[in-house]
Short mmCIF file of C-alpha atoms in Angstrom, two decimals:
data_model
loop_
_atom_site.label_atom_id
_atom_site.label_comp_id
_atom_site.label_asym_id
_atom_site.label_seq_id
_atom_site.Cartn_x
_atom_site.Cartn_y
_atom_site.Cartn_z
CA MET R 1 37.50 28.30 -67.82
CA SER R 2 38.95 29.92 -64.54
CA SER R 3 42.08 29.53 -63.44
CA GLU R 4 42.65 28.95 -59.58
CA ASP R 5 44.48 32.27 -59.53
CA SER R 6 42.40 34.52 -61.15
CA ASN R 7 38.95 32.82 -59.47
CA PRO R 8 38.10 33.51 -56.25
CA ALA R 9 35.56 30.49 -55.68
CA ALA R 10 38.26 28.10 -56.66
CA THR R 11 41.18 29.19 -54.11
CA PRO R 12 41.38 26.82 -51.15
CA THR R 13 40.47 29.46 -48.01
CA PRO R 14 39.93 29.02 -44.65
CA GLY R 15 37.36 30.10 -42.75
CA VAL R 16 38.06 33.52 -40.09
CA ASP R 17 37.29 33.18 -37.01
CA THR R 18 36.52 37.26 -36.82
CA GLN R 19 34.13 36.73 -33.94
CA GLY R 20 36.87 35.00 -31.31
CA ASP R 21 35.81 32.09 -30.65
CA GLY R 22 37.39 29.61 -33.31
CA ARG R 23 34.38 28.08 -34.39
CA TRP R 24 34.76 27.09 -37.63
CA MET R 25 38.16 25.72 -36.71
CA SER R 26 37.24 23.85 -34.78
CA LEU R 27 34.37 22.16 -36.53
CA HIS R 28 37.21 21.20 -38.83
CA ASN R 29 39.03 19.59 -36.66
CA HIS R 30 36.56 17.56 -35.44
CA PHE R 31 35.69 16.30 -39.12
CA VAL R 32 39.33 15.85 -39.84
CA SER R 33 39.68 13.44 -36.84
CA ASN R 34 35.58 12.54 -37.62
CA SER R 35 37.12 10.76 -41.01
CA LYS R 36 40.23 9.11 -38.95
CA ASP R 37 37.51 6.68 -36.84
CA LYS R 38 34.88 6.16 -39.48
CA GLU R 39 34.19 4.14 -42.11
CA PRO R 40 31.52 6.16 -44.32
CA ASP R 41 29.80 4.80 -47.45
CA VAL R 42 28.30 8.33 -48.48
CA LEU R 43 29.97 11.92 -47.42
CA PHE R 44 27.95 14.93 -47.17
CA VAL R 45 30.07 17.68 -47.63
CA GLY R 46 28.44 21.30 -47.49
CA ASP R 47 27.18 24.78 -46.08
CA SER R 48 24.61 24.79 -43.61
CA LEU R 49 22.28 22.77 -45.51
CA VAL R 50 24.02 20.03 -45.15
CA GLN R 51 24.86 20.47 -41.78
CA LEU R 52 21.52 21.40 -40.23
CA LEU R 53 20.12 17.96 -42.17
CA TYR R 54 22.38 16.27 -39.36
CA GLN R 55 19.72 17.86 -36.48
CA PHE R 56 16.69 16.05 -37.89
CA GLU R 57 14.91 12.90 -37.67
CA VAL R 58 14.78 12.56 -41.48
CA TRP R 59 18.92 11.84 -40.92
CA ARG R 60 18.42 9.26 -39.40
CA ASP R 61 15.75 7.62 -41.02
CA LEU R 62 17.07 8.05 -44.57
CA PHE R 63 21.23 8.43 -43.80
CA SER R 64 22.71 6.99 -40.71
CA PRO R 65 20.98 3.76 -42.44
CA LEU R 66 23.16 4.21 -45.70
CA HIS R 67 26.28 4.45 -42.95
CA ALA R 68 26.92 8.64 -43.90
CA LEU R 69 28.82 11.61 -42.57
CA ASN R 70 28.24 15.16 -42.19
CA PHE R 71 30.53 17.67 -42.98
CA GLY R 72 28.77 21.10 -43.07
CA VAL R 73 29.54 24.02 -41.97
CA GLY R 74 26.55 26.55 -42.01
CA GLY R 75 28.16 30.34 -44.20
CA ASP R 76 30.92 27.58 -46.17
CA ALA R 77 31.33 29.20 -50.02
CA THR R 78 32.97 26.82 -52.48
CA GLN R 79 36.58 28.20 -51.28
CA HIS R 80 36.04 27.27 -47.95
CA VAL R 81 34.81 23.38 -48.62
CA LEU R 82 37.98 23.14 -51.32
CA TRP R 83 40.28 24.05 -48.02
CA ARG R 84 38.54 21.65 -45.29
CA LEU R 85 38.77 18.57 -48.58
CA SER R 86 42.29 19.69 -49.20
CA ASN R 87 42.99 19.62 -45.37
CA GLY R 88 42.41 16.30 -43.76
CA GLU R 89 39.01 15.65 -44.38
CA LEU R 90 39.27 12.97 -47.39
CA GLY R 91 42.25 11.64 -45.22
CA HIS R 92 41.77 8.27 -44.18
CA ILE R 93 37.91 7.88 -45.39
CA SER R 94 36.77 5.84 -48.94
CA PRO R 95 33.18 6.95 -49.02
CA LYS R 96 31.64 5.18 -52.50
CA VAL R 97 29.39 8.46 -52.53
CA VAL R 98 30.55 11.83 -52.33
CA VAL R 99 26.74 13.93 -51.70
CA LEU R 100 28.39 18.29 -52.47
CA TRP R 101 26.19 20.63 -51.31
CA VAL R 102 27.22 24.26 -51.62
CA GLY R 103 27.51 27.30 -53.44
CA THR R 104 24.86 29.52 -51.97
CA ASN R 105 26.79 31.77 -49.26
CA ASN R 106 28.77 32.19 -52.36
CA HIS R 107 28.22 36.28 -51.93
CA GLY R 108 29.90 38.78 -55.00
CA HIS R 109 31.04 35.59 -56.89
CA THR R 110 29.39 35.37 -60.89
CA ALA R 111 27.91 32.41 -61.60
CA GLU R 112 30.43 31.21 -63.68
CA GLN R 113 32.65 32.01 -60.66
CA ILE R 114 30.54 29.85 -58.22
CA CYS R 115 30.35 26.87 -61.20
CA GLY R 116 34.44 27.17 -60.91
CA GLY R 117 34.55 26.42 -57.32
CA ILE R 118 31.82 23.68 -57.88
CA MET R 119 33.63 21.81 -60.25
CA ALA R 120 37.24 22.71 -58.23
CA ILE R 121 35.92 20.96 -55.49
CA VAL R 122 34.82 18.01 -58.16
CA GLN R 123 37.98 17.45 -58.93
CA LEU R 124 39.75 17.26 -55.74
CA ILE R 125 37.43 14.75 -54.86
CA LYS R 126 38.74 12.65 -57.61
CA ASP R 127 41.98 13.48 -57.15
CA LYS R 128 42.20 12.66 -53.42
CA LEU R 129 39.08 9.18 -53.56
CA PRO R 130 39.47 8.01 -57.44
CA LYS R 131 37.00 5.50 -57.04
CA ALA R 132 34.21 7.33 -55.75
CA TYR R 133 31.16 9.13 -57.61
CA THR R 134 30.10 12.98 -56.72
CA LEU R 135 26.58 13.68 -56.63
CA VAL R 136 26.45 17.50 -56.81
CA LEU R 137 22.97 18.72 -55.08
CA GLY R 138 21.45 21.85 -57.16
CA VAL R 139 21.82 24.93 -55.42
CA LEU R 140 17.78 26.42 -53.82
CA PRO R 141 15.64 28.87 -54.65
CA ARG R 142 16.41 31.32 -51.46
CA GLY R 143 14.17 34.43 -50.57
CA LYS R 144 10.15 35.43 -50.60
CA MET R 145 10.38 36.98 -53.38
CA PRO R 146 12.06 37.33 -56.81
CA ASN R 147 14.88 38.42 -56.25
CA PRO R 148 18.79 38.20 -58.37
CA LEU R 149 20.00 35.09 -55.64
CA ARG R 150 17.36 33.37 -57.34
CA GLU R 151 19.11 33.63 -60.88
CA ARG R 152 22.40 33.72 -60.12
CA ASN R 153 20.90 29.87 -57.95
CA ALA R 154 19.24 28.69 -61.24
CA GLN R 155 22.27 30.09 -63.20
CA VAL R 156 24.77 27.99 -61.19
CA ASN R 157 22.90 25.05 -61.52
CA LYS R 158 22.83 25.33 -65.37
CA LEU R 159 26.49 25.45 -65.56
CA VAL R 160 27.18 22.85 -63.62
CA GLN R 161 25.18 20.48 -65.08
CA GLU R 162 26.60 21.60 -68.56
CA ALA R 163 30.35 21.13 -66.80
CA VAL R 164 29.70 17.58 -65.44
CA SER R 165 27.36 16.15 -68.10
CA SER R 166 30.83 14.63 -69.70
CA LEU R 167 32.39 13.42 -66.63
CA PRO R 168 31.27 9.98 -66.01
CA HIS R 169 31.85 10.13 -61.78
CA ALA R 170 29.93 12.99 -61.33
CA SER R 171 26.09 14.43 -61.82
CA LEU R 172 23.81 17.06 -60.38
CA LEU R 173 20.74 16.80 -58.43
CA ASN R 174 18.15 19.07 -59.08
CA VAL R 175 16.23 18.82 -55.24
CA ASP R 176 14.36 21.38 -55.56
CA PRO R 177 10.80 20.02 -55.27
CA GLY R 178 9.41 23.38 -56.29
CA PHE R 179 9.54 25.55 -53.57
CA VAL R 180 8.62 28.32 -55.45
CA HIS R 181 5.22 28.72 -56.19
CA SER R 182 2.57 30.20 -59.15
CA ASP R 183 2.82 34.09 -57.49
CA GLY R 184 6.73 33.42 -57.78
CA SER R 185 6.92 32.76 -53.45
CA ILE R 186 8.73 30.57 -51.28
CA SER R 187 6.98 29.57 -48.14
CA HIS R 188 8.01 29.63 -44.43
CA GLN R 189 6.84 26.48 -44.46
CA ASP R 190 9.41 25.19 -46.20
CA LEU R 191 12.13 27.43 -45.89
CA TYR R 192 11.43 28.97 -42.73
CA ASP R 193 13.77 32.49 -43.25
CA TYR R 194 13.63 31.74 -46.97
CA LEU R 195 16.93 30.03 -46.87
CA HIS R 196 17.12 27.03 -44.72
CA LEU R 197 14.80 23.65 -45.39
CA THR R 198 12.50 23.22 -41.89
CA PRO R 199 11.36 19.21 -41.60
CA GLN R 200 9.04 19.49 -43.89
CA GLY R 201 11.14 20.79 -46.59
CA TYR R 202 14.19 18.52 -45.97
CA GLN R 203 11.14 15.90 -46.33
CA ALA R 204 10.61 17.03 -49.94
CA VAL R 205 14.48 17.62 -50.73
CA CYS R 206 14.88 14.16 -49.23
CA GLN R 207 13.30 11.25 -50.40
CA PRO R 208 14.39 11.78 -53.88
CA LEU R 209 17.90 12.44 -52.67
CA HIS R 210 17.37 8.95 -50.78
CA ALA R 211 16.11 6.68 -53.52
CA HIS R 212 18.64 8.07 -55.90
CA LEU R 213 21.94 7.44 -53.85
CA LYS R 214 20.63 3.91 -53.20
CA GLY R 215 20.32 3.58 -56.89
CA LEU R 216 24.19 5.25 -57.14
CA LEU R 217 25.22 2.64 -53.88
CA GLU R 218 24.07 -0.17 -56.23
CA LYS R 219 25.83 0.97 -58.62
CA GLN R 220 28.73 1.22 -57.18
CA ALA R 221 27.95 -2.01 -55.65
CA GLU R 222 27.94 -3.97 -58.37
CA ASN R 223 30.95 -2.09 -59.97
CA MET O 1 23.89 51.24 -16.38
CA SER O 2 24.24 52.74 -19.70
CA GLY O 3 22.52 55.38 -20.81
CA ASP O 4 20.43 54.65 -23.93
CA GLU O 5 21.64 57.58 -26.03
CA MET O 6 25.08 56.68 -25.27
CA ASN O 7 24.60 52.52 -25.84
CA PRO O 8 24.64 52.09 -29.49
CA ALA O 9 23.63 48.62 -28.72
CA ALA O 10 20.41 50.40 -27.13
CA VAL O 11 19.86 52.26 -30.55
CA ALA O 12 16.93 50.21 -33.06
CA GLN O 13 18.26 49.43 -35.84
CA ALA O 14 16.95 47.38 -39.12
CA VAL O 15 19.38 45.28 -40.87
CA GLU O 16 20.69 46.08 -43.83
CA ASP O 17 19.75 43.91 -47.26
CA ILE O 18 23.63 43.26 -48.08
CA GLN O 19 23.33 40.21 -50.08
CA GLY O 20 20.36 40.58 -52.34
CA ASP O 21 16.88 38.83 -51.48
CA ASP O 22 15.92 40.63 -48.24
CA ARG O 23 15.54 37.65 -46.06
CA TRP O 24 15.29 39.76 -42.86
CA MET O 25 12.53 42.21 -44.00
CA SER O 26 10.29 39.37 -45.39
CA GLN O 27 10.71 38.09 -42.01
CA HIS O 28 10.16 40.89 -40.07
CA THR O 29 6.87 41.88 -42.37
CA ARG O 30 5.78 38.31 -41.89
CA PHE O 31 5.47 38.39 -37.74
CA VAL O 32 3.57 41.88 -38.25
CA GLN O 33 0.87 39.94 -39.90
CA GLU O 34 1.29 36.67 -37.52
CA CYS O 35 0.64 39.75 -34.94
CA LYS O 36 -2.79 40.92 -36.71
CA ASP O 37 -4.10 36.90 -36.87
CA ALA O 38 -3.05 35.30 -33.42
CA GLU O 39 -3.92 35.92 -29.34
CA PRO O 40 -0.10 34.26 -28.53
CA GLU O 41 -0.52 34.15 -24.78
CA VAL O 42 3.77 33.85 -24.67
CA LEU O 43 5.50 35.40 -26.95
CA PHE O 44 9.28 34.59 -28.16
CA ILE O 45 12.04 37.02 -29.43
CA GLY O 46 15.18 36.94 -30.26
CA ASP O 47 17.99 35.64 -32.22
CA SER O 48 18.62 31.84 -33.79
CA MET O 49 18.78 30.59 -30.49
CA VAL O 50 14.92 31.51 -30.21
CA GLN O 51 13.90 30.75 -34.24
CA LEU O 52 15.61 27.20 -34.24
CA MET O 53 13.37 26.27 -31.61
CA GLN O 54 10.53 26.80 -33.72
CA GLN O 55 12.11 23.98 -36.08
CA TYR O 56 12.60 20.73 -33.20
CA GLU O 57 9.68 18.65 -31.92
CA ILE O 58 9.79 20.57 -28.56
CA TRP O 59 8.13 23.47 -29.83
CA ARG O 60 5.61 21.26 -31.00
CA GLU O 61 5.33 19.31 -27.87
CA LEU O 62 6.25 21.94 -24.95
CA PHE O 63 5.24 25.72 -26.85
CA SER O 64 2.63 24.92 -28.90
CA PRO O 65 0.10 24.21 -26.57
CA LEU O 66 0.40 26.97 -24.57
CA HIS O 67 -0.34 29.03 -27.38
CA ALA O 68 3.56 30.83 -28.48
CA LEU O 69 4.53 32.81 -31.34
CA ASN O 70 8.06 32.49 -32.14
CA PHE O 71 9.68 36.37 -33.41
CA GLY O 72 13.56 34.64 -33.86
CA ILE O 73 15.03 36.42 -36.98
CA GLY O 74 19.22 34.46 -36.96
CA GLY O 75 21.49 37.15 -36.36
CA ASP O 76 19.93 39.62 -34.91
CA THR O 77 21.26 41.97 -32.78
CA THR O 78 19.84 43.57 -29.67
CA CYS O 79 19.59 46.80 -31.89
CA ASN O 80 17.50 44.64 -34.63
CA VAL O 81 14.67 43.40 -31.71
CA LEU O 82 14.63 46.72 -30.53
CA TRP O 83 13.54 48.07 -34.45
CA ARG O 84 11.68 44.88 -34.79
CA LEU O 85 9.44 45.42 -32.02
CA GLN O 86 9.01 49.61 -32.30
CA ASN O 87 8.01 48.91 -35.93
CA GLY O 88 4.60 46.10 -35.33
CA GLU O 89 5.72 43.14 -33.98
CA LEU O 90 4.00 43.80 -30.65
CA ASP O 91 0.55 45.39 -32.67
CA ASN O 92 -3.29 44.73 -31.42
CA ILE O 93 -1.04 41.44 -29.56
CA GLY O 94 -1.22 40.84 -25.59
CA PRO O 95 0.97 38.10 -24.11
CA LYS O 96 1.13 37.11 -20.65
CA VAL O 97 4.71 35.60 -20.66
CA THR O 98 7.45 37.70 -23.34
CA VAL O 99 10.71 35.70 -23.27
CA VAL O 100 13.90 37.32 -24.45
CA TRP O 101 17.21 35.61 -25.56
CA VAL O 102 18.91 37.82 -27.91
CA GLY O 103 22.35 39.27 -27.29
CA THR O 104 25.34 36.98 -28.66
CA ASN O 105 24.96 38.86 -32.18
CA ASN O 106 26.30 41.75 -30.42
CA HIS O 107 30.20 41.42 -31.79
CA GLU O 108 30.71 45.26 -31.80
CA HIS O 109 29.81 46.38 -28.39
CA SER O 110 30.87 45.47 -25.18
CA ALA O 111 29.23 43.20 -22.09
CA GLU O 112 27.65 46.61 -20.30
CA GLN O 113 26.82 47.65 -23.51
CA VAL O 114 24.51 44.75 -24.20
CA ALA O 115 23.86 44.29 -21.02
CA GLY O 116 22.16 47.86 -21.68
CA GLY O 117 20.43 47.00 -24.85
CA ILE O 118 18.72 43.77 -23.37
CA LEU O 119 17.70 46.01 -20.94
CA ALA O 120 15.81 48.48 -22.69
CA ILE O 121 14.52 45.83 -24.88
CA ALA O 122 12.73 44.66 -21.59
CA GLN O 123 11.68 48.07 -20.61
CA LEU O 124 9.82 48.93 -23.80
CA LEU O 125 7.84 45.46 -23.57
CA THR O 126 7.05 46.17 -20.06
CA SER O 127 5.69 49.89 -21.35
CA ARG O 128 3.82 48.84 -24.13
CA LEU O 129 2.09 45.07 -23.01
CA PRO O 130 1.42 45.83 -18.98
CA LYS O 131 0.13 43.01 -18.55
CA THR O 132 3.17 41.06 -19.17
CA LYS O 133 5.70 38.88 -17.82
CA VAL O 134 9.36 39.43 -19.22
CA VAL O 135 11.74 36.87 -18.69
CA VAL O 136 15.34 37.13 -20.08
CA LEU O 137 16.60 34.31 -21.07
CA GLY O 138 21.37 34.60 -19.95
CA LEU O 139 23.25 34.14 -22.74
CA LEU O 140 25.03 30.47 -23.10
CA ALA O 141 28.39 29.73 -23.20
CA ARG O 142 30.25 29.70 -26.92
CA GLY O 143 32.62 28.06 -28.59
CA GLU O 144 34.49 24.76 -28.60
CA TRP O 145 37.22 26.55 -25.96
CA PRO O 146 37.36 28.92 -23.58
CA ASN O 147 37.39 31.92 -25.48
CA PRO O 148 36.59 35.52 -24.88
CA LEU O 149 33.12 35.33 -25.84
CA ARG O 150 32.43 32.27 -23.34
CA GLU O 151 33.83 35.73 -20.44
CA LYS O 152 31.96 38.53 -22.35
CA ASN O 153 28.66 35.94 -22.63
CA VAL O 154 29.53 35.83 -18.52
CA ALA O 155 29.66 39.17 -17.82
CA VAL O 156 26.18 39.98 -20.10
CA ASN O 157 24.28 37.37 -17.32
CA SER O 158 26.12 39.10 -14.60
CA PHE O 159 24.95 43.14 -15.17
CA LEU O 160 21.02 41.09 -16.38
CA ARG O 161 20.95 39.12 -12.78
CA SER O 162 22.04 43.06 -10.54
CA TRP O 163 20.19 44.93 -13.02
CA LEU O 164 16.32 43.12 -14.31
CA PRO O 165 15.18 42.93 -10.59
CA ARG O 166 15.42 46.98 -10.15
CA LEU O 167 12.87 47.01 -13.43
CA GLY O 168 8.90 45.41 -12.34
CA HIS O 169 7.32 42.39 -13.70
CA THR O 170 10.68 41.09 -15.02
CA GLN O 171 13.43 37.96 -14.10
CA PHE O 172 16.63 36.55 -15.56
CA LEU O 173 16.37 33.11 -15.81
CA ASP O 174 19.84 31.65 -16.66
CA VAL O 175 19.73 28.47 -19.15
CA GLY O 176 23.31 27.59 -19.26
CA ALA O 177 24.06 24.94 -16.78
CA GLY O 178 25.94 22.34 -17.90
CA PHE O 179 26.81 22.82 -21.51
CA VAL O 180 30.90 23.55 -20.20
CA HIS O 181 31.96 20.38 -19.41
CA SER O 182 34.95 19.37 -16.43
CA ASP O 183 37.94 19.86 -18.94
CA GLU O 184 36.33 23.51 -19.91
CA THR O 185 34.64 21.83 -23.57
CA ILE O 186 31.25 22.27 -25.00
CA SER O 187 30.25 19.02 -26.99
CA THR O 188 28.66 18.76 -30.56
CA ARG O 189 25.92 16.94 -29.12
CA ASP O 190 24.74 20.03 -27.26
CA MET O 191 25.96 22.58 -30.18
CA PHE O 192 26.84 21.25 -33.48
CA ASP O 193 28.52 23.98 -34.23
CA PHE O 194 29.69 25.36 -30.52
CA LEU O 195 27.45 28.06 -30.68
CA HIS O 196 23.28 27.04 -31.69
CA LEU O 197 21.90 23.82 -30.49
CA THR O 198 20.97 20.38 -30.99
CA ALA O 199 17.46 18.97 -29.64
CA ALA O 200 19.44 17.23 -27.01
CA GLY O 201 20.36 21.05 -26.07
CA TYR O 202 17.22 22.38 -26.39
CA ARG O 203 15.47 20.26 -24.64
CA ALA O 204 17.72 20.28 -21.73
CA ILE O 205 16.85 24.30 -22.05
CA ALA O 206 13.16 23.68 -22.04
CA LYS O 207 12.89 21.92 -18.55
CA PRO O 208 13.43 24.99 -16.80
CA LEU O 209 12.01 27.46 -19.10
CA ILE O 210 8.47 25.46 -19.60
CA ASP O 211 8.91 25.25 -15.79
CA LEU O 212 8.79 28.77 -15.38
CA LEU O 213 6.01 29.48 -17.98
CA LEU O 214 3.60 27.25 -16.52
CA GLN O 215 4.69 28.99 -13.27
CA ILE O 216 3.80 32.16 -14.71
CA LEU O 217 0.41 31.23 -16.63
CA GLU O 218 -0.70 29.89 -13.97
CA GLY O 219 -0.72 33.58 -12.71
CA THR O 220 0.08 34.15 -8.53
CA PRO O 221 -2.65 34.07 -5.71
CA GLU O 222 -4.13 37.52 -5.92
CA GLU O 223 -4.53 37.20 -10.29
CA LYS O 224 -6.45 34.12 -9.50
CA ARG O 225 -8.70 35.83 -7.02
CA ALA O 226 -9.07 39.29 -9.26
CA SER O 227 -10.27 36.72 -11.85
CA LEU O 228 -12.59 34.68 -9.73
CA VAL O 229 -14.83 38.31 -9.31
#
């Protein structure tokens, strides 16, 4: 197992402002102050796949009613999410479920390292929110045709599934409804740039996610 | 005005597949194919500001009915757009209006160079599509607080305002009014990450844009008379 020191994907790292407008830190600060005002039952955290979800009708239809907050930041890899959650975004809130969707932007990292990064986040959430359940969403396939990133993402999911199988407070949910067609292609109707979801793509992902979340919240209520 | 040879922002350049899933080329190839099948009256070309618009309801409500095609690719610079236009994305189509929105990702270039790159795109469009009217959208402010990129984008717009009228069939449209509040901040209600527009943000820019597009599509009196012959 990778220790924090030797796994860059599991070493908390803030986003670097390469462009010059400080947007990453602005978003982080917003989330920290949101966590002071709001009382979410569900917290979504991750990369652009989480962030963009908030922009479409599906969020208002399915997740607002569950009192959900969205802490997605486009471009984030596991080490960035780890940093954000370690630096205030979990302060003052006690969601029953944390939905974690991250890993596709970990370029240069191996599947093992990415899994290590995801598991470090799962551990951090357990430390800070002992009563919360963490639902890790499987990383989706990407690219129009088969490519090494699809293999990497599938391997990440397999490794995470194994790692969470022994944990009572976390599980992996595969939310890929079958985006890859029989000829190996992905359609732009589902992933408009072969990475990000269209509203149609989100519907296909979110219906089962929503059902699963409701089940989890009901179980948490019983405890 | 910057000469093309000396302006790196006016040099056509494809995006390299660094990540390993070749998505940029896949999107370009799809657009070239769309040119074979479609007969758009309006063509939108640019970066993620263009691309994301198609994912919101507003596209279906206001722009699809105009027979619009969307050739936006997230992350694109003026160089990337130039390359795409020179490599098939203008083949077999004759849109009446081409909307250009690009420049905010040109991080390696000065404001003057970026404006020169946008000018080169407008020049390419008017030479390849003699019937088209080009509408260049101004770059929006970005970042939660004042920062050098806001100043740069303002400077780009300023160059465009003075250069574009010298080109025939081309006009500049500033759709950025109202995004920067009196306290100099931008709200996540308009730009969810202080760069990309929300549904509300797009609704705000769509009004002046659709007004201009309808004006152009409905034609000048001269064109209306000519079409009656």
